[in-house]
């Protein structure tokens, strides 16, 4: 859900809770107090209490912040009962009820406020300020289209009210009405374009709309003084965080907090960036502090909800099923990986169980490999480590061990390393039953290292080196590199381009499985992503990916190696991704791939799916 800031709501309450009333002569001499004047004074006394209670909300986010406002609401109910008990006076009755509706909205008792406003609207048209509060209630209830209609109705009476236009902009953002959002931002700039908050709003909307480059340009255009103001530092830090640069963001939040001690948005940002950097204990301590000091702040509550979701137990499933008729890729193949993670334990630990299976048919033979294991995962600042002990469940039934580690010392650089005593990605064709050799035991230990350089969300480069030592005497060395570039980005659509290069060398010349003496591959992949639907934490994306490339292979033979030359290959994939809140997501798709092996192209069609569920 996008972060919604109440724009001018408190000021609106304070300006609206005082109705002019008769009772004073033009020359300043008070007339005799009439019953009507008396009741208007009764209403104004209560309105003053409500104003004081609302002012207090901006100063106190503790559990006691509503005490004054609750007292004012009870006083409102008592005054209205007394008025009705003495015969009533309709204008003051309505004024008291409108005051109570606004106070209930400020109190967070949205259902009561909404019912009361609807009741009053059924008797007579609501004043513009009450229509606006109804819009705020609709937006908080996640009904942005209703909020838009209400804000527009309120704007008819106050066309140059900047805070009202800002509320409308957030409603358009949540409704996904990008053109209307742009018109509203332009109108805000017409009214108050010189204000820093107006320019920061434009940058913020670019960030929310997945246009970080435009947001960065807006921030870069600010003056030195504006960039280093608390508001400027906060927006720059939030943008860095959105661009995947948590250390840069953390420094910005720290500067903002130093200039404005106790700023809740800076404290939330410090907790989020500590979490992103792997400082889980510090993040938890900051969240606990926020819950104690500001338990009612909506940003704090959203952060707590996200933390509690991430700390839950997690089930992950990945599946890939294919159909082909090739000598190398086989037919009717299936691979599955299932992980079950424990809840987050003390000091950044989780334990997990893992089940892996891959199988395929080759002519009259079935190749199959199953491995099960348990492990532990540990997270610290800048690095993580996972260790898994397991056992193969087919043929050899050998014990296995795997280790993997990641280290990210800066926002720009990340390094990784992995070791497997019996690698899962060994060619499945080498694992099938031989009639004369029941239970063929092909395996390999594998070691790999890699590095990634990230400039921002739109550009990164990676390189990986791997080494395999097979039980049949073969040794394989691999080298791969990728360059990722986001080439197009507008609200709801992004287009990415990735170039990849790969090469390998094998020492054995007569292996059962596909084992070129030397090979090279070059490819380019274009991925287009559409955000087709979203409603706060829930969203639905569609993606299309197309890959084209060339592959060159040498095979060992006598009297001379065979060079199959460059052969083209390609792949096409279409997928859906659903995010169902913080606790569940699913991705599935289908694809077709055509690739040359030993000079002959093989085609494989496949389905794939992944599921993540927290509980």
Coordinates of C-alpha atoms in Angstrom, one line a residue:
X1 CA 0.0 0.0 0.0
X2 CA 1.3 3.5 -0.8
X3 CA 2.1 5.7 2.2
X4 CA -0.8 8.1 2.6
X5 CA -0.1 11.4 4.4
X6 CA -3.2 13.3 5.8
X7 CA -3.0 16.5 3.9
X8 CA -4.5 19.3 5.9
X9 CA -7.0 17.2 7.7
X10 CA -6.1 18.6 11.1
X11 CA -6.3 22.2 9.9
X12 CA -9.6 21.5 8.2
X13 CA -11.0 20.3 11.5
X14 CA -9.7 23.2 13.4
X15 CA -11.1 25.7 10.9
X16 CA -14.5 24.1 10.6
X17 CA -15.4 23.5 14.3
X18 CA -16.6 27.1 14.9
X19 CA -19.9 28.2 13.4
X20 CA -20.7 31.9 13.3
X21 CA -23.9 32.7 15.2
X22 CA -26.0 35.8 16.0
X23 CA -25.9 37.6 19.3
X24 CA -23.7 40.6 18.8
X25 CA -24.8 44.1 17.6
X26 CA -23.0 45.9 14.9
X27 CA -21.7 48.6 17.4
X28 CA -20.1 46.0 19.6
X29 CA -22.7 46.3 22.4
X30 CA -23.9 42.8 23.4
X31 CA -27.6 42.2 23.0
X32 CA -29.5 40.3 25.6
X33 CA -28.5 36.7 25.4
X34 CA -31.3 34.7 23.7
X35 CA -31.7 30.9 24.0
X36 CA -30.3 30.5 20.4
X37 CA -27.2 32.5 21.3
X38 CA -26.8 30.4 24.5
X39 CA -26.9 27.2 22.6
X40 CA -24.4 28.4 20.0
X41 CA -22.1 29.2 22.8
X42 CA -22.6 25.7 24.2
X43 CA -21.7 24.3 20.8
X44 CA -18.6 26.5 20.5
X45 CA -17.3 25.4 23.9
X46 CA -17.4 21.8 22.8
X47 CA -15.9 22.7 19.4
X48 CA -13.0 24.3 21.3
X49 CA -12.4 21.1 23.2
X50 CA -12.5 19.1 20.0
X51 CA -10.0 21.5 18.4
X52 CA -7.6 21.1 21.4
X53 CA -8.0 17.3 21.2
X54 CA -7.2 17.2 17.5
X55 CA -4.2 19.6 18.0
X56 CA -2.8 17.1 20.5
X57 CA -2.8 14.3 18.0
X58 CA 0.1 15.8 16.1
X59 CA 2.1 16.0 19.3
X60 CA 1.5 12.5 20.7
X61 CA 1.4 9.1 19.0
X62 CA 1.2 7.1 22.3
X63 CA -1.7 5.1 23.4
X64 CA -2.9 8.1 25.5
X65 CA -3.0 10.5 22.6
X66 CA -6.8 10.2 22.3
X67 CA -7.7 11.0 25.9
X68 CA -8.5 14.7 25.3
X69 CA -10.5 13.9 22.1
X70 CA -12.4 11.1 23.8
X71 CA -13.3 13.5 26.6
X72 CA -14.5 16.1 24.0
X73 CA -16.6 13.4 22.2
X74 CA -18.3 12.5 25.5
X75 CA -18.9 16.1 26.2
X76 CA -20.4 16.5 22.8
X77 CA -22.9 13.7 23.5
X78 CA -23.8 15.2 26.8
X79 CA -24.4 18.7 25.4
X80 CA -26.5 17.4 22.6
X81 CA -28.6 15.3 25.1
X82 CA -29.1 18.4 27.3
X83 CA -30.1 20.5 24.3
X84 CA -32.7 18.0 23.2
X85 CA -33.9 17.6 26.8
X86 CA -34.7 21.4 26.8
X87 CA -36.7 21.4 23.6
X88 CA -33.9 21.3 21.0
X89 CA -32.7 23.8 18.4
X90 CA -32.1 22.2 15.0
X91 CA -29.2 24.3 13.7
X92 CA -27.1 23.8 16.8
X93 CA -28.1 20.1 17.0
X94 CA -26.8 19.6 13.4
X95 CA -23.6 21.6 14.2
X96 CA -22.9 19.4 17.3
X97 CA -23.5 16.2 15.2
X98 CA -21.2 17.5 12.5
X99 CA -18.5 18.3 15.1
X100 CA -18.8 14.8 16.5
X101 CA -18.5 13.2 13.1
X102 CA -15.3 15.1 12.4
X103 CA -14.0 14.2 15.9
X104 CA -14.8 10.5 15.4
X105 CA -13.0 10.6 12.1
X106 CA -9.9 12.1 13.7
X107 CA -10.2 9.5 16.5
X108 CA -10.1 6.7 14.0
X109 CA -13.6 5.5 14.7
X110 CA -14.3 5.6 11.0
X111 CA -17.4 3.4 10.9
X112 CA -19.2 5.6 13.4
X113 CA -18.1 8.8 11.6
X114 CA -19.3 7.4 8.3
X115 CA -22.7 6.4 9.6
X116 CA -23.2 9.8 11.2
X117 CA -22.2 11.7 8.1
X118 CA -24.5 9.5 6.0
X119 CA -27.3 10.2 8.4
X120 CA -26.7 14.0 8.3
X121 CA -26.4 13.9 4.5
X122 CA -29.9 12.3 4.3
X123 CA -31.4 15.2 6.1
X124 CA -29.6 18.1 4.2
X125 CA -26.6 18.6 2.0
X126 CA -23.3 18.4 3.8
X127 CA -21.0 21.4 4.0
X128 CA -17.8 21.1 1.8
X129 CA -15.5 20.4 4.8
X130 CA -17.7 17.5 5.9
X131 CA -17.8 16.1 2.3
X132 CA -14.0 16.2 2.4
X133 CA -13.9 14.3 5.6
X134 CA -16.2 11.7 4.0
X135 CA -13.6 11.5 1.2
X136 CA -10.9 10.8 3.8
X137 CA -13.0 8.1 5.3
X138 CA -13.5 6.5 1.9
X139 CA -9.8 6.6 1.1
X140 CA -8.9 5.0 4.5
X141 CA -11.5 2.3 3.8
X142 CA -9.7 1.6 0.5
X143 CA -12.5 3.0 -1.7
X144 CA -10.5 5.4 -3.8
X145 CA -13.1 5.9 -6.5
X146 CA -15.6 7.1 -3.8
X147 CA -13.0 9.3 -2.3
X148 CA -12.3 10.9 -5.7
X149 CA -16.0 11.8 -6.2
X150 CA -16.2 13.3 -2.7
X151 CA -13.0 15.3 -3.0
X152 CA -14.1 16.7 -6.4
X153 CA -17.4 17.7 -4.8
X154 CA -15.6 19.5 -2.0
X155 CA -13.3 21.2 -4.5
X156 CA -16.2 22.9 -6.1
X157 CA -16.4 25.2 -3.0
X158 CA -12.6 25.6 -2.6
X159 CA -11.0 25.2 -6.0
X160 CA -7.6 26.5 -4.9
X161 CA -7.3 24.5 -1.6
X162 CA -3.9 22.9 -2.1
X163 CA -4.3 20.3 0.7
X164 CA -7.6 19.1 -0.9
X165 CA -5.9 18.7 -4.3
X166 CA -3.1 16.7 -2.6
X167 CA -5.7 14.4 -1.1
X168 CA -7.3 14.0 -4.5
X169 CA -3.9 13.2 -6.0
X170 CA -3.4 10.3 -3.5
X171 CA -6.9 9.0 -4.3
X172 CA -6.0 9.0 -8.1
X173 CA -2.8 7.3 -7.3
X174 CA -4.5 4.5 -5.4
X175 CA -7.2 4.2 -8.1
X176 CA -4.5 3.9 -10.8
X177 CA -5.8 6.9 -12.8
X178 CA -2.4 8.1 -14.0
X179 CA -3.7 10.8 -16.4
X180 CA -6.0 12.3 -13.7
X181 CA -3.1 12.2 -11.2
X182 CA -0.9 14.1 -13.7
X183 CA -3.6 16.8 -14.2
X184 CA -4.0 17.2 -10.4
X185 CA -0.2 17.6 -9.9
X186 CA -0.1 20.2 -12.6
X187 CA -3.0 22.1 -10.8
X188 CA -1.2 21.9 -7.5
X189 CA 1.9 23.4 -9.2
X190 CA -0.2 26.2 -10.7
X191 CA -1.5 27.1 -7.3
X192 CA 1.7 26.7 -5.2
X193 CA 4.5 25.6 -7.5
X194 CA 7.2 27.4 -5.7
X195 CA 6.7 25.5 -2.4
X196 CA 9.2 22.8 -1.5
X197 CA 6.4 20.4 -0.5
X198 CA 4.8 20.8 -3.9
X199 CA 8.1 19.8 -5.7
X200 CA 8.7 16.9 -3.2
X201 CA 5.1 15.7 -3.9
X202 CA 5.9 15.4 -7.6
X203 CA 9.0 13.4 -6.8
X204 CA 7.1 11.2 -4.4
X205 CA 4.4 10.5 -6.9
X206 CA 7.1 9.5 -9.5
X207 CA 8.5 7.2 -6.9
X208 CA 5.1 5.6 -6.1
X209 CA 4.4 5.2 -9.8
X210 CA 7.7 3.3 -10.4
X211 CA 9.4 6.1 -12.2
X212 CA 12.5 6.5 -10.0
X213 CA 14.7 8.2 -12.6
X214 CA 12.2 11.1 -12.9
X215 CA 11.9 11.3 -9.1
X216 CA 15.7 11.5 -8.9
X217 CA 15.8 14.3 -11.5
X218 CA 13.3 16.2 -9.4
X219 CA 15.4 15.9 -6.3
X220 CA 18.6 16.7 -8.1
X221 CA 17.0 20.0 -9.2
X222 CA 16.5 21.2 -5.6
X223 CA 18.8 23.8 -4.2
X224 CA 21.5 22.8 -1.7
X225 CA 19.5 24.1 1.2
X226 CA 16.3 22.3 0.1
X227 CA 18.1 19.0 -0.5
X228 CA 19.5 19.1 3.1
X229 CA 16.3 20.1 4.8
X230 CA 14.6 17.4 6.8
X231 CA 11.8 17.0 4.2
X232 CA 14.4 16.8 1.4
X233 CA 16.6 14.3 3.2
X234 CA 13.5 12.1 3.9
X235 CA 12.3 12.0 0.3
X236 CA 15.8 11.4 -1.0
X237 CA 16.3 8.5 1.5
X238 CA 12.9 7.0 0.6
X239 CA 13.9 7.1 -3.1
X240 CA 17.2 5.5 -2.4
X241 CA 15.4 2.8 -0.4
X242 CA 13.0 2.2 -3.3
X243 CA 16.0 1.9 -5.7
X244 CA 17.5 -0.9 -3.7
X245 CA 20.2 1.2 -2.0
X246 CA 19.6 0.7 1.7
X247 CA 22.9 2.0 3.0
X248 CA 22.5 5.3 1.1
X249 CA 19.0 5.5 2.4
X250 CA 20.1 4.8 5.9
X251 CA 22.5 7.7 5.8
X252 CA 19.8 10.1 4.6
X253 CA 17.3 9.0 7.3
X254 CA 20.1 9.5 9.9
X255 CA 20.7 13.1 8.7
X256 CA 16.9 13.8 8.8
X257 CA 16.6 12.4 12.3
X258 CA 19.6 14.5 13.4
X259 CA 17.9 17.7 12.1
X260 CA 14.5 16.7 13.5
X261 CA 14.9 14.4 16.5
X262 CA 12.0 12.1 17.0
X263 CA 10.8 12.4 13.5
X264 CA 8.7 9.3 13.1
X265 CA 9.3 8.9 9.3
X266 CA 13.1 9.0 9.9
X267 CA 12.8 6.4 12.6
X268 CA 10.7 4.1 10.5
X269 CA 13.2 4.5 7.7
X270 CA 16.1 3.6 10.0
X271 CA 14.3 0.4 11.0
X272 CA 13.5 -0.6 7.4
X273 CA 17.0 0.0 6.2
X274 CA 18.5 -1.9 9.1
X275 CA 16.3 -4.8 8.2
X276 CA 17.3 -4.6 4.5
X277 CA 21.0 -4.6 5.5
X278 CA 20.5 -7.8 7.6
X279 CA 20.7 -6.0 11.0
X280 CA 17.7 -7.9 12.3
X281 CA 18.3 -7.4 16.0
X282 CA 18.7 -3.6 15.5
X283 CA 15.6 -3.5 13.3
X284 CA 13.6 -5.4 15.9
X285 CA 14.8 -3.1 18.6
X286 CA 13.8 0.0 16.6
X287 CA 10.4 -1.5 15.8
X288 CA 9.9 -2.3 19.5
X289 CA 10.8 1.3 20.5
X290 CA 8.4 2.7 17.9
X291 CA 5.6 0.4 19.2
X292 CA 6.2 1.7 22.7
X293 CA 6.5 5.4 21.9
X294 CA 4.2 5.7 18.8
X295 CA 1.8 2.7 18.8
X296 CA -0.9 4.5 17.0
X297 CA 1.1 5.9 14.1
X298 CA -0.2 4.2 10.8
X299 CA 3.4 3.9 9.4
X300 CA 4.5 2.2 12.6
X301 CA 1.6 -0.2 12.4
X302 CA 2.3 -1.0 8.7
X303 CA 6.0 -1.7 9.6
X304 CA 5.0 -4.0 12.5
X305 CA 2.6 -5.9 10.2
X306 CA 5.3 -6.4 7.6
X307 CA 7.9 -7.5 10.2
X308 CA 5.5 -10.0 11.8
X309 CA 4.6 -11.4 8.4
X310 CA 8.3 -11.8 7.4
X311 CA 9.1 -13.5 10.7
X312 CA 6.4 -16.2 10.3
X313 CA 7.1 -19.8 9.1
X314 CA 7.3 -20.0 5.3
X315 CA 6.5 -22.7 2.8
X316 CA 8.0 -22.4 -0.7
X317 CA 7.4 -24.6 -3.7
X318 CA 8.9 -24.5 -7.2
X319 CA 7.8 -26.8 -10.0
X320 CA 8.9 -27.2 -13.6
X321 CA 7.3 -29.8 -16.0
X322 CA 8.4 -30.2 -19.6
X323 CA 7.6 -32.2 -22.7
X324 CA 10.1 -32.9 -25.4
X325 CA 11.5 -35.7 -27.6
X326 CA 15.2 -35.0 -27.5
X327 CA 18.2 -37.3 -26.8
X328 CA 19.6 -34.7 -24.3
X329 CA 16.6 -32.9 -22.8
X330 CA 14.5 -36.0 -22.6
X331 CA 10.8 -36.1 -22.5
X332 CA 8.1 -35.9 -19.8
X333 CA 10.6 -34.3 -17.4
X334 CA 9.6 -32.9 -14.0
X335 CA 11.6 -31.1 -11.3
X336 CA 10.3 -29.9 -7.9
X337 CA 11.8 -28.2 -4.9
X338 CA 10.0 -27.8 -1.6
X339 CA 11.3 -25.7 1.3
X340 CA 9.7 -25.4 4.8
X341 CA 11.3 -22.6 6.9
X342 CA 10.7 -22.1 10.6
X343 CA 9.7 -18.8 12.1
X344 CA 12.5 -16.3 12.6
X345 CA 14.4 -17.5 15.7
X346 CA 16.5 -15.4 18.0
X347 CA 19.5 -13.5 16.6
X348 CA 18.5 -14.0 12.9
X349 CA 18.3 -17.8 12.7
X350 CA 15.9 -20.0 10.8
X351 CA 15.9 -23.8 10.4
X352 CA 14.5 -25.4 7.3
X353 CA 13.7 -28.7 5.5
X354 CA 14.3 -29.1 1.8
X355 CA 13.1 -31.8 -0.6
X356 CA 14.5 -31.9 -4.2
X357 CA 13.4 -34.2 -7.1
X358 CA 14.1 -34.3 -10.8
X359 CA 13.2 -37.0 -13.3
X360 CA 12.9 -37.5 -17.0
X361 CA 12.3 -40.3 -19.6
X362 CA 15.1 -41.2 -22.1
X363 CA 13.9 -43.8 -24.6
X364 CA 13.1 -46.8 -22.4
X365 CA 14.9 -45.6 -19.4
X366 CA 13.7 -43.4 -16.5
X367 CA 16.2 -41.1 -14.9
X368 CA 15.4 -40.0 -11.3
X369 CA 17.2 -38.1 -8.5
X370 CA 15.7 -37.4 -5.1
X371 CA 17.5 -35.6 -2.2
X372 CA 16.1 -34.5 1.2
X373 CA 17.9 -32.4 3.8
X374 CA 17.6 -30.1 6.8
X375 CA 19.6 -27.0 7.4
X376 CA 20.0 -23.7 9.2
X377 CA 20.1 -20.1 7.8
X378 CA 21.8 -17.2 9.6
X379 CA 21.5 -13.5 8.7
X380 CA 23.8 -10.8 9.9
X381 CA 24.6 -7.2 8.8
X382 CA 25.9 -7.4 5.2
X383 CA 26.0 -11.2 5.0
X384 CA 24.1 -14.4 5.3
X385 CA 25.0 -18.1 5.5
X386 CA 23.1 -21.3 5.0
X387 CA 24.2 -24.9 5.7
X388 CA 22.3 -28.0 4.7
X389 CA 22.8 -31.7 5.6
X390 CA 21.0 -34.2 3.5
X391 CA 20.9 -37.6 1.9
X392 CA 20.2 -38.9 -1.6
X393 CA 17.2 -41.1 -1.7
X394 CA 17.8 -42.8 -5.0
X395 CA 20.6 -45.3 -6.0
X396 CA 23.6 -44.2 -4.0
X397 CA 21.9 -43.0 -0.8
X398 CA 24.9 -41.0 0.0
X399 CA 25.1 -38.2 2.6
X400 CA 25.3 -34.6 1.2
X401 CA 26.4 -31.3 2.5
X402 CA 25.9 -27.8 1.0
X403 CA 27.0 -24.4 2.1
X404 CA 26.2 -21.0 0.6
X405 CA 27.1 -17.5 1.7
X406 CA 26.4 -14.0 0.5
X407 CA 28.3 -10.8 1.5
X408 CA 27.2 -7.3 0.5
X409 CA 29.6 -4.8 1.9
X410 CA 28.1 -1.8 0.0
X411 CA 25.1 -0.8 -2.0
X412 CA 27.1 -1.3 -5.2
X413 CA 28.8 -4.7 -4.6
X414 CA 27.6 -8.1 -3.6
X415 CA 29.6 -11.4 -3.5
X416 CA 28.5 -15.0 -3.1
X417 CA 30.0 -18.5 -2.8
X418 CA 28.5 -22.0 -2.7
X419 CA 29.7 -25.6 -2.2
X420 CA 27.8 -28.8 -2.7
X421 CA 29.3 -32.2 -2.0
X422 CA 26.8 -33.8 -4.4
X423 CA 25.4 -31.1 -6.7
X424 CA 21.7 -31.1 -7.6
X425 CA 22.2 -29.7 -11.1
X426 CA 24.1 -32.7 -12.5
X427 CA 22.6 -33.8 -15.8
X428 CA 19.7 -36.1 -15.0
X429 CA 20.5 -38.3 -18.0
X430 CA 23.6 -39.6 -16.2
X431 CA 21.5 -40.9 -13.3
X432 CA 19.2 -43.4 -15.0
X433 CA 19.1 -47.2 -14.7
X434 CA 21.4 -49.2 -16.9
X435 CA 20.3 -52.7 -17.5
X436 CA 23.7 -54.0 -16.8
X437 CA 24.6 -51.5 -14.2
X438 CA 21.6 -51.1 -11.8
X439 CA 21.6 -47.8 -10.0
X440 CA 24.2 -45.7 -11.9
X441 CA 25.7 -43.3 -9.4
X442 CA 26.7 -40.1 -11.2
X443 CA 27.5 -37.2 -8.9
X444 CA 29.7 -34.2 -8.6
X445 CA 31.0 -31.9 -6.0
X446 CA 30.5 -28.3 -7.0
X447 CA 32.1 -25.0 -6.0
X448 CA 31.1 -21.6 -7.3
X449 CA 31.9 -17.9 -6.6
X450 CA 30.2 -14.8 -8.1
X451 CA 29.9 -11.0 -7.8
X452 CA 27.2 -8.5 -8.7
X453 CA 27.6 -4.8 -9.2
X454 CA 24.4 -2.8 -8.8
X455 CA 24.1 0.8 -9.9
X456 CA 20.4 1.1 -9.1
X457 CA 17.2 -0.7 -9.9
X458 CA 17.7 -0.1 -13.6
X459 CA 21.3 -1.5 -14.1
X460 CA 23.4 -4.3 -12.8
X461 CA 26.2 -6.7 -13.9
X462 CA 27.1 -10.2 -12.6
X463 CA 29.8 -12.7 -13.1
X464 CA 30.0 -16.3 -11.8
X465 CA 32.7 -19.0 -12.0
X466 CA 31.9 -22.6 -11.3
X467 CA 33.9 -25.9 -11.0
X468 CA 32.5 -29.5 -11.0
X469 CA 34.4 -32.7 -10.1
X470 CA 32.3 -35.7 -11.3
X471 CA 32.5 -39.2 -10.0
X472 CA 33.1 -40.5 -13.5
X473 CA 36.4 -38.6 -13.7
X474 CA 35.1 -35.6 -15.6
X475 CA 36.0 -32.1 -14.6
X476 CA 34.0 -29.1 -15.7
X477 CA 34.8 -25.4 -15.4
X478 CA 32.1 -22.7 -16.2
X479 CA 32.1 -19.0 -16.6
X480 CA 28.9 -16.8 -17.0
X481 CA 28.3 -13.1 -17.1
X482 CA 25.1 -11.0 -17.4
X483 CA 24.3 -7.4 -17.9
X484 CA 20.8 -6.2 -16.9
X485 CA 19.3 -2.9 -18.1
X486 CA 15.9 -1.4 -17.6
X487 CA 15.2 0.3 -20.9
X488 CA 11.7 1.6 -20.5
X489 CA 9.6 2.4 -17.4
X490 CA 6.2 4.1 -17.1
X491 CA 3.4 3.5 -14.6
X492 CA 2.2 -0.1 -14.9
X493 CA 4.8 -1.2 -17.5
X494 CA 8.5 -1.8 -17.5
X495 CA 10.7 -3.3 -20.2
X496 CA 14.0 -4.9 -19.2
X497 CA 16.9 -6.1 -21.4
X498 CA 19.5 -8.7 -20.3
X499 CA 22.6 -9.8 -22.2
X500 CA 24.2 -13.1 -21.1
X501 CA 27.4 -14.9 -22.0
X502 CA 28.5 -18.4 -21.0
X503 CA 31.3 -20.8 -21.6
X504 CA 32.4 -24.2 -20.2
X505 CA 35.1 -26.8 -20.6
X506 CA 35.0 -30.5 -19.8
X507 CA 37.8 -33.0 -19.6
X508 CA 36.0 -36.3 -20.3
X509 CA 35.2 -37.1 -23.9
X510 CA 32.9 -40.1 -23.7
X511 CA 30.3 -39.2 -21.0
X512 CA 26.8 -40.6 -21.1
X513 CA 25.4 -37.1 -20.6
X514 CA 25.7 -34.0 -22.7
X515 CA 29.3 -33.0 -22.2
X516 CA 30.9 -30.8 -24.8
X517 CA 34.7 -30.4 -24.8
X518 CA 34.2 -26.6 -25.1
X519 CA 31.2 -24.4 -25.7
X520 CA 30.1 -20.8 -25.9
X521 CA 26.7 -19.1 -25.7
X522 CA 25.6 -15.5 -26.2
X523 CA 22.0 -14.3 -25.7
X524 CA 19.7 -11.4 -25.3
X525 CA 16.4 -11.5 -23.4
X526 CA 13.7 -8.9 -23.4
X527 CA 11.1 -8.9 -20.6
X528 CA 8.0 -6.8 -20.6
X529 CA 6.1 -6.5 -17.3
X530 CA 2.6 -5.2 -17.0
X531 CA 0.9 -4.3 -13.7
X532 CA -2.5 -5.3 -14.7
X533 CA -4.4 -4.8 -11.4
X534 CA -3.6 -3.7 -7.9
X535 CA -5.5 -2.9 -4.8
X536 CA -3.1 -1.8 -2.0
X537 CA -1.0 -4.9 -0.9
X538 CA -2.6 -7.1 -3.6
X539 CA -1.5 -7.0 -7.2
X540 CA -1.4 -9.0 -10.5
X541 CA 1.4 -8.8 -13.0
X542 CA 1.7 -10.3 -16.5
X543 CA 5.1 -10.8 -18.2
X544 CA 6.3 -11.8 -21.6
X545 CA 10.0 -12.8 -22.1
X546 CA 11.7 -13.5 -25.4
X547 CA 15.3 -14.8 -25.8
X548 CA 17.5 -15.1 -28.9
X549 CA 21.0 -16.2 -29.0
X550 CA 23.8 -18.2 -30.6
X551 CA 25.6 -21.4 -29.4
X552 CA 28.9 -22.9 -30.5
X553 CA 30.1 -26.3 -29.4
X554 CA 33.2 -28.4 -29.9
X555 CA 33.0 -32.2 -29.3
X556 CA 36.0 -34.4 -28.8
X557 CA 36.6 -36.9 -31.6
X558 CA 39.3 -38.6 -33.6
X559 CA 41.3 -37.7 -35.6
X560 CA 40.1 -34.1 -34.9
X561 CA 37.6 -32.4 -32.7
X562 CA 34.2 -31.6 -34.2
X563 CA 33.2 -28.0 -34.4
X564 CA 29.5 -27.7 -34.9
X565 CA 29.7 -24.0 -35.5
X566 CA 27.4 -21.3 -34.3
X567 CA 23.7 -22.4 -34.1
X568 CA 20.8 -20.2 -33.2
X569 CA 18.6 -20.8 -30.2
X570 CA 15.5 -19.1 -28.7
X571 CA 13.0 -19.2 -26.0
X572 CA 9.5 -17.6 -25.4
X573 CA 7.8 -17.4 -22.0
X574 CA 4.6 -16.0 -20.7
X575 CA 3.7 -15.8 -17.0
X576 CA 1.4 -14.4 -14.3
X577 CA 2.3 -13.3 -10.8
X578 CA -0.1 -12.8 -8.0
X579 CA 0.7 -11.1 -4.7
X580 CA -2.1 -11.7 -2.2
X581 CA -0.9 -9.4 0.6
X582 CA 2.2 -10.0 2.8
X583 CA 1.6 -13.7 3.4
X584 CA 1.1 -15.3 0.0
X585 CA 2.3 -15.0 -3.6
X586 CA 2.2 -17.2 -6.6
X587 CA 3.8 -17.2 -10.0
X588 CA 3.1 -19.5 -13.0
X589 CA 3.7 -19.6 -16.7
X590 CA 4.5 -21.6 -19.8
X591 CA 7.3 -21.5 -22.3
X592 CA 9.0 -23.2 -25.2
X593 CA 12.7 -23.5 -25.9
X594 CA 14.7 -24.6 -28.9
X595 CA 18.3 -25.4 -28.4
X596 CA 21.1 -27.2 -30.4
X597 CA 22.8 -30.2 -28.8
X598 CA 25.6 -31.9 -30.8
X599 CA 24.5 -29.8 -33.8
X600 CA 20.8 -31.0 -33.6
X601 CA 18.1 -28.7 -32.3
X602 CA 15.7 -30.1 -29.6
X603 CA 12.5 -28.4 -28.6
X604 CA 11.0 -28.5 -25.1
X605 CA 7.7 -27.0 -24.1
X606 CA 7.2 -26.5 -20.3
X607 CA 5.0 -25.3 -17.5
X608 CA 6.4 -23.8 -14.3
X609 CA 5.0 -22.5 -11.0
X610 CA 6.2 -21.2 -7.7
X611 CA 4.3 -20.6 -4.5
X612 CA 5.2 -18.8 -1.2
X613 CA 3.0 -19.0 1.8
X614 CA 3.6 -17.6 5.3
X615 CA 1.7 -19.0 8.3

